[in-house]
Amino acid sequence: MNNLYFTEEHNLFRKSLQDFLQKEVVPYIDKWEQTGEIERFIWKKFGEMGFLGIKYPEAYGGMDLDLFYTVILLEELQKVNSGGFAAAIWAHAYLAMTHLNAEGSEAIKQKYLAPSISGDMIGCLCITEPFGGSDVAGMRTTAIKEGDSYIINGSKTFITNGLLSDYLVVAAKTDPTVGGKGISMFVVDRKTPGLSSTKLDKLGWRASDTGEIAFDQVKIPAENLLGEAGKGFPYIMQHFSLERLIMGINAHARAEFALEYAVKYMSERQAFGKTIDQFQALRHKVAELSTEVEFCKAFNYSVAYRLNKGEYVVKEATMSKLKSTKVADEVIYECLQFLGGYGYMEDYPLARLLRDSRLGPIGGGTSEILREILAKIIIDKKTYKPAT
Ligand SMILES: Cc1cc2nc3c(=O)[nH]c(=O)nc-3n(C[C@H](O)[C@H](O)[C@H](O)COP(=O)(O)OP(=O)(O)OC[C@H]3O[C@@H](n4cnc5c(N)ncnc54)[C@H](O)[C@@H]3O)c2cc1C
């Protein structure tokens, strides 16, 4: 499968990324997991290596590379075993920056995209609200135009990089009377008066800071509007394809990591006079789980291939996240079981993997919402078109 999608250049990129992560990231992961804070220096190092600009234009300092370089970045990030660290990086580079690149004006790209690629600025994407995340069109945050400015009022919650980010890409209603058709996207500078954030405590993703954001009469220049007013909902939906595929790829990569670890452990751990990888009950489980992961991986690569060619893969990306996150949860649950009591200990990787993986079927569209989208496509023949 590797030769189907990955060239020699891709493989060299993977190797240099692995070396970088081992040297620059792995030594700090436990500390960041404990403090809940990723130190600023690592963003600059990622920027210097070009890892934050893989899919962005060279004009802003990016590398303009095909999507399989992104696949490699996502997979290798999962293998340092900190869902929170990985999320901080991909929420910046693929949630916030995707909007800047696709809808931002030239001035916005110079001011926010270029420093995001170099690692000098960190971004976050603010869609979910305390009153409900699944019902995006029902959001209550408003951005009302007053002369050359917009005034934002409302709140957002569960925002990845919600505290450490320098700017926020925010969805708000410019016309609250027309539901989803009244949503627009903005970039908001962290230092703008009236903006405040509170850190949230959570089950997993412990290295990433997840925040609740309050907007109280936050006044931003009208030129901070991203794209056209009223088109926020289609923009969000359009980028969900990439976001959902990202979460599918993350899921197959962490499941693969869990299996690799568990199989090695099983080859060393003894019970009843033999290594536990000799017990048929466990062997067959490994065979079953590996098959599931391999199917997800093959499917996710095929979706990445089509997305890279410019196809609008709403259905397939939705399936990718739905299935892969379910498989990852099952695989990680079973791998923890293979380790017995050690699986439950923080000194072994499965405990963190288990709690980090649980977010898969929730964040970026719950599995229930994904099934709803797929049912509409499959049964009601609903079609989705790109916004731009
Ligand atoms: C750690 C973390 C990081 C996150 N990062 C971000 C971020 O960076 N930016 C951002 O904008 N958001 C972020 N989110 C929010 C995430 O996308 C939402 O939590 C998710 O979309 C669900 O929204 P909700 O929590 O409001 O659940 P709700 O919408 O309240 O749903 C509650 C339950 O009801 C079910 N449900 C709702 N509607 C239906 C329906 N029509 N049919 C069947 N079941 C339904 C849901 O599936 C769920 O089980 C993050 C969340 C977490 C936990």
GROMACS .gro file of C-alpha atoms and ligand atoms in nm:
model
  441
    1MET     CA    1   0.000   0.000   0.000
    2ASN     CA    2   0.287   0.233   0.079
    3ASN     CA    3   0.416   0.232  -0.277
    4LEU     CA    4   0.071   0.317  -0.406
    5TYR     CA    5   0.058   0.656  -0.235
    6PHE     CA    6   0.405   0.735  -0.101
    7THR     CA    7   0.712   0.818  -0.310
    8GLU     CA    8   1.075   0.804  -0.202
    9GLU     CA    9   1.048   1.177  -0.116
   10HIS     CA   10   0.751   1.106   0.110
   11ASN     CA   11   0.949   0.834   0.286
   12LEU     CA   12   1.248   1.062   0.340
   13PHE     CA   13   1.013   1.328   0.479
   14ARG     CA   14   0.867   1.071   0.721
   15LYS     CA   15   1.212   0.973   0.840
   16SER     CA   16   1.325   1.330   0.904
   17LEU     CA   17   0.995   1.404   1.082
   18GLN     CA   18   1.036   1.094   1.301
   19ASP     CA   19   1.390   1.202   1.394
   20PHE     CA   20   1.270   1.554   1.471
   21LEU     CA   21   0.982   1.432   1.690
   22GLN     CA   22   1.205   1.191   1.882
   23LYS     CA   23   1.464   1.460   1.948
   24GLU     CA   24   1.255   1.774   1.998
   25VAL     CA   25   0.912   1.660   2.115
   26VAL     CA   26   0.920   1.321   2.289
   27PRO     CA   27   1.145   1.440   2.578
   28TYR     CA   28   0.883   1.703   2.673
   29ILE     CA   29   0.556   1.513   2.621
   30ASP     CA   30   0.516   1.384   2.979
   31LYS     CA   31   0.584   1.732   3.116
   32TRP     CA   32   0.327   1.895   2.883
   33GLU     CA   33   0.073   1.624   2.966
   34GLN     CA   34   0.117   1.706   3.336
   35THR     CA   35   0.120   2.084   3.313
   36GLY     CA   36  -0.147   2.101   3.041
   37GLU     CA   37   0.068   2.354   2.861
   38ILE     CA   38   0.278   2.312   2.547
   39GLU     CA   39   0.584   2.534   2.565
   40ARG     CA   40   0.605   2.806   2.306
   41PHE     CA   41   0.952   2.717   2.173
   42ILE     CA   42   0.827   2.403   1.999
   43TRP     CA   43   0.594   2.598   1.772
   44LYS     CA   44   0.887   2.797   1.639
   45LYS     CA   45   1.084   2.476   1.582
   46PHE     CA   46   0.791   2.326   1.390
   47GLY     CA   47   0.774   2.645   1.185
   48GLU     CA   48   1.146   2.644   1.110
   49MET     CA   49   1.121   2.284   0.984
   50GLY     CA   50   0.832   2.382   0.756
   51PHE     CA   51   0.591   2.139   0.926
   52LEU     CA   52   0.320   2.402   0.981
   53GLY     CA   53   0.316   2.509   0.617
   54ILE     CA   54   0.311   2.172   0.440
   55LYS     CA   55  -0.001   2.240   0.234
   56TYR     CA   56   0.017   2.621   0.212
   57PRO     CA   57   0.148   2.843  -0.071
   58GLU     CA   58   0.516   2.920  -0.094
   59ALA     CA   59   0.424   3.291  -0.116
   60TYR     CA   60   0.351   3.283   0.259
   61GLY     CA   61   0.642   3.059   0.352
   62GLY     CA   62   0.462   2.728   0.295
   63MET     CA   63   0.585   2.420   0.108
   64ASP     CA   64   0.279   2.366  -0.114
   65LEU     CA   65   0.312   1.986  -0.091
   66ASP     CA   66   0.054   1.719  -0.174
   67LEU     CA   67  -0.186   1.586   0.090
   68PHE     CA   68   0.019   1.272   0.159
   69TYR     CA   69   0.280   1.485   0.337
   70THR     CA   70  -0.002   1.596   0.566
   71VAL     CA   71  -0.104   1.230   0.610
   72ILE     CA   72   0.253   1.155   0.722
   73LEU     CA   73   0.256   1.449   0.965
   74LEU     CA   74  -0.074   1.338   1.119
   75GLU     CA   75   0.033   0.973   1.149
   76GLU     CA   76   0.368   1.050   1.307
   77LEU     CA   77   0.213   1.300   1.551
   78GLN     CA   78  -0.014   1.023   1.681
   79LYS     CA   79   0.289   0.805   1.744
   80VAL     CA   80   0.440   1.038   2.004
   81ASN     CA   81   0.133   0.938   2.207
   82SER     CA   82  -0.014   1.267   2.312
   83GLY     CA   83  -0.350   1.328   2.149
   84GLY     CA   84  -0.341   1.672   2.307
   85PHE     CA   85  -0.008   1.772   2.154
   86ALA     CA   86  -0.112   1.640   1.813
   87ALA     CA   87  -0.445   1.826   1.839
   88ALA     CA   88  -0.276   2.155   1.927
   89ILE     CA   89  -0.065   2.128   1.611
   90TRP     CA   90  -0.335   2.013   1.369
   91ALA     CA   91  -0.606   2.245   1.507
   92HIS     CA   92  -0.369   2.533   1.434
   93ALA     CA   93  -0.233   2.412   1.100
   94TYR     CA   94  -0.549   2.257   0.956
   95LEU     CA   95  -0.853   2.411   1.130
   96ALA     CA   96  -0.763   2.777   1.185
   97MET     CA   97  -0.519   2.816   0.896
   98THR     CA   98  -0.745   2.645   0.641
   99HIS     CA   99  -0.994   2.930   0.679
  100LEU     CA  100  -0.722   3.196   0.657
  101ASN     CA  101  -0.585   3.042   0.339
  102ALA     CA  102  -0.917   2.972   0.169
  103GLU     CA  103  -1.111   3.285   0.262
  104GLY     CA  104  -0.861   3.540   0.393
  105SER     CA  105  -0.776   3.856   0.199
  106GLU     CA  106  -0.416   3.922   0.095
  107ALA     CA  107  -0.373   4.151   0.398
  108ILE     CA  108  -0.507   3.879   0.633
  109LYS     CA  109  -0.275   3.622   0.481
  110GLN     CA  110   0.026   3.850   0.530
  111LYS     CA  111  -0.075   3.939   0.885
  112TYR     CA  112  -0.190   3.597   1.014
  113LEU     CA  113  -0.117   3.312   0.770
  114ALA     CA  114   0.255   3.384   0.711
  115PRO     CA  115   0.338   3.405   1.086
  116SER     CA  116   0.125   3.094   1.146
  117ILE     CA  117   0.341   2.902   0.900
  118SER     CA  118   0.662   3.025   1.061
  119GLY     CA  119   0.538   2.932   1.408
  120ASP     CA  120   0.535   3.292   1.533
  121MET     CA  121   0.157   3.295   1.574
  122ILE     CA  122  -0.083   3.024   1.693
  123GLY     CA  123  -0.447   3.004   1.590
  124CYS     CA  124  -0.766   2.831   1.696
  125LEU     CA  125  -1.106   2.772   1.537
  126CYS     CA  126  -1.412   2.875   1.739
  127ILE     CA  127  -1.739   2.721   1.626
  128THR     CA  128  -1.885   2.526   1.921
  129GLU     CA  129  -2.091   2.717   2.177
  130PRO     CA  130  -2.202   2.629   2.530
  131PHE     CA  131  -2.565   2.608   2.410
  132GLY     CA  132  -2.480   2.336   2.158
  133GLY     CA  133  -2.212   2.222   1.918
  134SER     CA  134  -2.385   1.976   1.687
  135ASP     CA  135  -2.640   2.234   1.575
  136VAL     CA  136  -2.392   2.471   1.411
  137ALA     CA  137  -2.667   2.678   1.246
  138GLY     CA  138  -2.822   2.737   1.589
  139MET     CA  139  -2.520   2.930   1.721
  140ARG     CA  140  -2.596   3.248   1.918
  141THR     CA  141  -2.276   3.454   1.896
  142THR     CA  142  -2.337   3.770   1.693
  143ALA     CA  143  -2.114   4.005   1.494
  144ILE     CA  144  -2.306   4.322   1.416
  145LYS     CA  145  -2.166   4.574   1.170
  146GLU     CA  146  -2.118   4.927   1.298
  147GLY     CA  147  -1.947   5.158   1.046
  148ASP     CA  148  -1.603   5.012   0.965
  149SER     CA  149  -1.620   4.758   1.248
  150TYR     CA  150  -1.799   4.447   1.368
  151ILE     CA  151  -1.901   4.413   1.734
  152ILE     CA  152  -1.890   4.052   1.856
  153ASN     CA  153  -2.093   3.929   2.155
  154GLY     CA  154  -2.138   3.571   2.274
  155SER     CA  155  -1.935   3.273   2.382
  156LYS     CA  156  -1.757   2.965   2.248
  157THR     CA  157  -1.651   2.651   2.429
  158PHE     CA  158  -1.425   2.345   2.405
  159ILE     CA  159  -1.184   2.544   2.186
  160THR     CA  160  -0.847   2.372   2.122
  161ASN     CA  161  -0.564   2.627   2.169
  162GLY     CA  162  -0.832   2.841   2.332
  163LEU     CA  163  -0.583   3.005   2.569
  164LEU     CA  164  -0.242   3.001   2.407
  165SER     CA  165  -0.350   3.114   2.059
  166ASP     CA  166  -0.262   3.461   1.930
  167TYR     CA  167  -0.569   3.488   1.709
  168LEU     CA  168  -0.907   3.321   1.684
  169VAL     CA  169  -1.099   3.225   1.372
  170VAL     CA  170  -1.456   3.282   1.488
  171ALA     CA  171  -1.796   3.193   1.346
  172ALA     CA  172  -2.067   3.445   1.439
  173LYS     CA  173  -2.403   3.558   1.306
  174THR     CA  174  -2.396   3.881   1.110
  175ASP     CA  175  -2.769   3.837   1.048
  176PRO     CA  176  -2.928   3.648   1.339
  177THR     CA  177  -3.271   3.646   1.168
  178VAL     CA  178  -3.185   3.397   0.890
  179GLY     CA  179  -3.038   3.097   1.080
  180GLY     CA  180  -2.740   2.926   0.916
  181LYS     CA  181  -2.748   3.170   0.623
  182GLY     CA  182  -2.650   3.452   0.860
  183ILE     CA  183  -2.319   3.302   0.978
  184SER     CA  184  -1.990   3.472   0.884
  185MET     CA  185  -1.626   3.398   0.967
  186PHE     CA  186  -1.382   3.643   1.125
  187VAL     CA  187  -1.026   3.655   1.247
  188VAL     CA  188  -0.999   3.813   1.590
  189ASP     CA  189  -0.676   3.926   1.751
  190ARG     CA  190  -0.625   3.779   2.099
  191LYS     CA  191  -0.543   4.123   2.245
  192THR     CA  192  -0.874   4.279   2.141
  193PRO     CA  193  -1.048   4.433   2.448
  194GLY     CA  194  -1.355   4.241   2.568
  195LEU     CA  195  -1.214   3.898   2.483
  196SER     CA  196  -1.146   3.660   2.771
  197SER     CA  197  -1.085   3.287   2.808
  198THR     CA  198  -1.105   3.022   3.078
  199LYS     CA  199  -0.921   2.692   3.079
  200LEU     CA  200  -1.130   2.373   3.097
  201ASP     CA  201  -1.023   2.052   3.273
  202LYS     CA  202  -1.086   1.731   3.079
  203LEU     CA  203  -1.054   1.353   3.058
  204GLY     CA  204  -0.785   1.331   2.789
  205TRP     CA  205  -0.594   1.546   2.538
  206ARG     CA  206  -0.433   1.675   2.855
  207ALA     CA  207  -0.139   1.852   2.691
  208SER     CA  208  -0.367   2.072   2.484
  209ASP     CA  209  -0.533   2.374   2.635
  210THR     CA  210  -0.906   2.366   2.581
  211GLY     CA  211  -1.083   2.690   2.656
  212GLU     CA  212  -1.412   2.864   2.691
  213ILE     CA  213  -1.408   3.207   2.524
  214ALA     CA  214  -1.627   3.505   2.609
  215PHE     CA  215  -1.684   3.798   2.369
  216ASP     CA  216  -1.812   4.111   2.538
  217GLN     CA  217  -1.849   4.400   2.292
  218VAL     CA  218  -1.537   4.285   2.105
  219LYS     CA  219  -1.476   4.545   1.832
  220ILE     CA  220  -1.280   4.427   1.528
  221PRO     CA  221  -1.205   4.599   1.194
  222ALA     CA  222  -1.452   4.512   0.914
  223GLU     CA  223  -1.160   4.385   0.703
  224ASN     CA  224  -1.120   4.094   0.950
  225LEU     CA  225  -1.424   3.933   0.782
  226LEU     CA  226  -1.308   3.614   0.606
  227GLY     CA  227  -1.460   3.578   0.259
  228GLU     CA  228  -1.818   3.693   0.215
  229ALA     CA  229  -2.065   3.781   0.488
  230GLY     CA  230  -2.332   3.512   0.530
  231LYS     CA  231  -2.119   3.236   0.377
  232GLY     CA  232  -1.971   3.107   0.703
  233PHE     CA  233  -2.187   2.796   0.719
  234PRO     CA  234  -2.091   2.667   0.371
  235TYR     CA  235  -1.724   2.750   0.445
  236ILE     CA  236  -1.738   2.548   0.768
  237MET     CA  237  -1.911   2.256   0.596
  238GLN     CA  238  -1.664   2.261   0.308
  239HIS     CA  239  -1.364   2.239   0.542
  240PHE     CA  240  -1.529   1.967   0.750
  241SER     CA  241  -1.425   1.718   0.478
  242LEU     CA  242  -1.059   1.776   0.552
  243GLU     CA  243  -1.118   1.796   0.927
  244ARG     CA  244  -1.308   1.467   0.933
  245LEU     CA  245  -1.052   1.291   0.720
  246ILE     CA  246  -0.781   1.423   0.954
  247MET     CA  247  -0.964   1.269   1.248
  248GLY     CA  248  -1.002   0.942   1.055
  249ILE     CA  249  -0.629   0.933   0.977
  250ASN     CA  250  -0.542   1.019   1.339
  251ALA     CA  251  -0.761   0.729   1.448
  252HIS     CA  252  -0.603   0.465   1.224
  253ALA     CA  253  -0.254   0.588   1.321
  254ARG     CA  254  -0.315   0.570   1.697
  255ALA     CA  255  -0.480   0.228   1.660
  256GLU     CA  256  -0.178   0.107   1.464
  257PHE     CA  257   0.055   0.247   1.731
  258ALA     CA  258  -0.143   0.071   2.006
  259LEU     CA  259  -0.130  -0.260   1.820
  260GLU     CA  260   0.243  -0.236   1.747
  261TYR     CA  261   0.309  -0.168   2.115
  262ALA     CA  262   0.079  -0.444   2.237
  263VAL     CA  263   0.220  -0.707   2.000
  264LYS     CA  264   0.573  -0.629   2.116
  265TYR     CA  265   0.463  -0.644   2.481
  266MET     CA  266   0.291  -0.977   2.421
  267SER     CA  267   0.608  -1.121   2.271
  268GLU     CA  268   0.793  -1.047   2.599
  269ARG     CA  269   0.533  -1.106   2.871
  270GLN     CA  270   0.521  -1.459   3.011
  271ALA     CA  271   0.228  -1.651   3.162
  272PHE     CA  272   0.184  -2.025   3.217
  273GLY     CA  273   0.538  -2.088   3.090
  274LYS     CA  274   0.509  -1.916   2.752
  275THR     CA  275   0.485  -1.570   2.607
  276ILE     CA  276   0.126  -1.446   2.599
  277ASP     CA  277   0.138  -1.399   2.220
  278GLN     CA  278   0.110  -1.780   2.204
  279PHE     CA  279  -0.243  -1.792   2.347
  280GLN     CA  280  -0.489  -1.846   2.067
  281ALA     CA  281  -0.756  -1.627   2.225
  282LEU     CA  282  -0.520  -1.330   2.210
  283ARG     CA  283  -0.368  -1.418   1.871
  284HIS     CA  284  -0.707  -1.425   1.704
  285LYS     CA  285  -0.799  -1.094   1.863
  286VAL     CA  286  -0.479  -0.937   1.724
  287ALA     CA  287  -0.560  -1.081   1.380
  288GLU     CA  288  -0.912  -0.935   1.393
  289LEU     CA  289  -0.807  -0.591   1.517
  290SER     CA  290  -0.522  -0.564   1.267
  291THR     CA  291  -0.763  -0.639   0.985
  292GLU     CA  292  -0.996  -0.360   1.100
  293VAL     CA  293  -0.711  -0.108   1.120
  294GLU     CA  294  -0.574  -0.205   0.779
  295PHE     CA  295  -0.918  -0.158   0.621
  296CYS     CA  296  -0.951   0.188   0.776
  297LYS     CA  297  -0.604   0.284   0.664
  298ALA     CA  298  -0.661   0.171   0.305
  299PHE     CA  299  -0.994   0.355   0.293
  300ASN     CA  300  -0.850   0.673   0.448
  301TYR     CA  301  -0.562   0.678   0.200
  302SER     CA  302  -0.804   0.641  -0.088
  303VAL     CA  303  -1.010   0.936   0.044
  304ALA     CA  304  -0.693   1.143   0.085
  305TYR     CA  305  -0.600   1.058  -0.274
  306ARG     CA  306  -0.935   1.181  -0.402
  307LEU     CA  307  -0.934   1.494  -0.185
  308ASN     CA  308  -0.585   1.570  -0.310
  309LYS     CA  309  -0.716   1.550  -0.667
  310GLY     CA  310  -0.977   1.814  -0.578
  311GLU     CA  311  -1.281   1.588  -0.538
  312TYR     CA  312  -1.545   1.697  -0.288
  313VAL     CA  313  -1.547   1.391  -0.062
  314VAL     CA  314  -1.810   1.480   0.200
  315LYS     CA  315  -1.955   1.128   0.215
  316GLU     CA  316  -1.623   0.946   0.223
  317ALA     CA  317  -1.460   1.181   0.478
  318THR     CA  318  -1.765   1.140   0.701
  319MET     CA  319  -1.736   0.760   0.672
  320SER     CA  320  -1.363   0.783   0.741
  321LYS     CA  321  -1.414   0.955   1.076
  322LEU     CA  322  -1.719   0.751   1.174
  323LYS     CA  323  -1.556   0.413   1.116
  324SER     CA  324  -1.193   0.484   1.204
  325THR     CA  325  -1.268   0.648   1.541
  326LYS     CA  326  -1.491   0.352   1.635
  327VAL     CA  327  -1.221   0.104   1.534
  328ALA     CA  328  -0.952   0.300   1.721
  329ASP     CA  329  -1.158   0.297   2.042
  330GLU     CA  330  -1.213  -0.080   2.013
  331VAL     CA  331  -0.850  -0.154   1.928
  332ILE     CA  332  -0.713   0.059   2.210
  333TYR     CA  333  -0.958  -0.090   2.461
  334GLU     CA  334  -0.849  -0.441   2.365
  335CYS     CA  335  -0.477  -0.352   2.356
  336LEU     CA  336  -0.506  -0.220   2.711
  337GLN     CA  337  -0.657  -0.556   2.804
  338PHE     CA  338  -0.357  -0.737   2.647
  339LEU     CA  339  -0.132  -0.555   2.895
  340GLY     CA  340  -0.337  -0.665   3.197
  341GLY     CA  341  -0.274  -0.443   3.502
  342TYR     CA  342   0.013  -0.266   3.327
  343GLY     CA  343  -0.234  -0.135   3.071
  344TYR     CA  344  -0.397   0.062   3.351
  345MET     CA  345  -0.069   0.222   3.464
  346GLU     CA  346   0.047   0.565   3.354
  347ASP     CA  347   0.400   0.432   3.295
  348TYR     CA  348   0.266   0.241   2.994
  349PRO     CA  349   0.121   0.412   2.686
  350LEU     CA  350  -0.223   0.250   2.675
  351ALA     CA  351  -0.383   0.447   2.960
  352ARG     CA  352  -0.324   0.781   2.787
  353LEU     CA  353  -0.417   0.636   2.450
  354LEU     CA  354  -0.749   0.514   2.588
  355ARG     CA  355  -0.857   0.850   2.728
  356ASP     CA  356  -0.725   1.047   2.429
  357SER     CA  357  -0.899   0.821   2.181
  358ARG     CA  358  -1.240   0.869   2.344
  359LEU     CA  359  -1.265   1.213   2.189
  360GLY     CA  360  -1.259   1.066   1.837
  361PRO     CA  361  -1.633   0.996   1.812
  362ILE     CA  362  -1.718   1.335   1.973
  363GLY     CA  363  -1.499   1.621   1.845
  364GLY     CA  364  -1.545   1.768   1.497
  365GLY     CA  365  -1.893   1.616   1.459
  366THR     CA  366  -2.024   1.337   1.682
  367SER     CA  367  -2.081   0.989   1.540
  368GLU     CA  368  -2.458   1.046   1.572
  369ILE     CA  369  -2.434   1.360   1.355
  370LEU     CA  370  -2.210   1.179   1.104
  371ARG     CA  371  -2.467   0.896   1.073
  372GLU     CA  372  -2.732   1.161   1.019
  373ILE     CA  373  -2.530   1.320   0.735
  374LEU     CA  374  -2.467   0.982   0.575
  375ALA     CA  375  -2.832   0.881   0.602
  376LYS     CA  376  -2.930   1.203   0.425
  377ILE     CA  377  -2.679   1.135   0.146
  378ILE     CA  378  -2.762   0.767   0.107
  379ILE     CA  379  -3.138   0.758   0.171
  380ASP     CA  380  -3.259   1.110   0.086
  381LYS     CA  381  -3.007   1.153  -0.201
  382LYS     CA  382  -2.897   1.487  -0.054
  383THR     CA  383  -2.600   1.639  -0.236
  384TYR     CA  384  -2.340   1.876  -0.099
  385LYS     CA  385  -2.160   2.134  -0.311
  386PRO     CA  386  -1.839   2.321  -0.228
  387ALA     CA  387  -1.884   2.685  -0.115
  388THR     CA  388  -1.608   2.819  -0.340
  389LIG     C1  389  -1.136   1.832   2.381
  389LIG     C2  390  -1.228   1.897   2.282
  389LIG     C3  391  -1.174   1.981   2.186
  389LIG     C4  392  -1.259   2.047   2.097
  389LIG     N1  393  -1.205   2.140   2.007
  389LIG     C5  394  -1.290   2.221   1.938
  389LIG     C6  395  -1.239   2.331   1.861
  389LIG     O1  396  -1.117   2.354   1.851
  389LIG     N2  397  -1.328   2.412   1.799
  389LIG     C7  398  -1.464   2.393   1.807
  389LIG     O2  399  -1.538   2.472   1.750
  389LIG     N3  400  -1.515   2.287   1.877
  389LIG     C8  401  -1.432   2.202   1.943
  389LIG     N4  402  -1.483   2.097   2.017
  389LIG     C9  403  -1.628   2.079   2.023
  389LIG    C10  404  -1.682   1.954   1.956
  389LIG     O3  405  -1.674   1.964   1.816
  389LIG    C11  406  -1.825   1.936   2.008
  389LIG     O4  407  -1.814   1.894   2.143
  389LIG    C12  408  -1.907   1.840   1.928
  389LIG     O5  409  -1.932   1.891   1.800
  389LIG    C13  410  -2.042   1.808   1.996
  389LIG     O6  411  -2.108   1.923   2.037
  389LIG     P1  412  -2.162   1.932   2.189
  389LIG     O7  413  -2.050   1.896   2.279
  389LIG     O8  414  -2.224   2.065   2.208
  389LIG     O9  415  -2.272   1.819   2.200
  389LIG     P2  416  -2.429   1.833   2.173
  389LIG    O10  417  -2.450   1.896   2.040
  389LIG    O11  418  -2.491   1.896   2.291
  389LIG    O12  419  -2.471   1.679   2.166
  389LIG    C14  420  -2.492   1.602   2.283
  389LIG    C15  421  -2.528   1.459   2.241
  389LIG    O13  422  -2.648   1.461   2.162
  389LIG    C16  423  -2.626   1.400   2.038
  389LIG     N5  424  -2.703   1.468   1.932
  389LIG    C17  425  -2.711   1.601   1.907
  389LIG     N6  426  -2.788   1.623   1.800
  389LIG    C18  427  -2.832   1.501   1.756
  389LIG    C19  428  -2.914   1.456   1.649
  389LIG     N7  429  -2.967   1.542   1.560
  389LIG     N8  430  -2.937   1.322   1.636
  389LIG    C20  431  -2.883   1.235   1.724
  389LIG     N9  432  -2.803   1.270   1.826
  389LIG    C21  433  -2.778   1.402   1.841
  389LIG    C22  434  -2.476   1.415   2.012
  389LIG    O14  435  -2.430   1.319   1.921
  389LIG    C23  436  -2.421   1.395   2.152
  389LIG    O15  437  -2.411   1.258   2.181
  389LIG    C24  438  -1.399   2.024   2.101
  389LIG    C25  439  -1.450   1.935   2.196
  389LIG    C26  440  -1.370   1.874   2.286
  389LIG    C27  441  -1.432   1.784   2.390
   0.00000   0.00000   0.00000
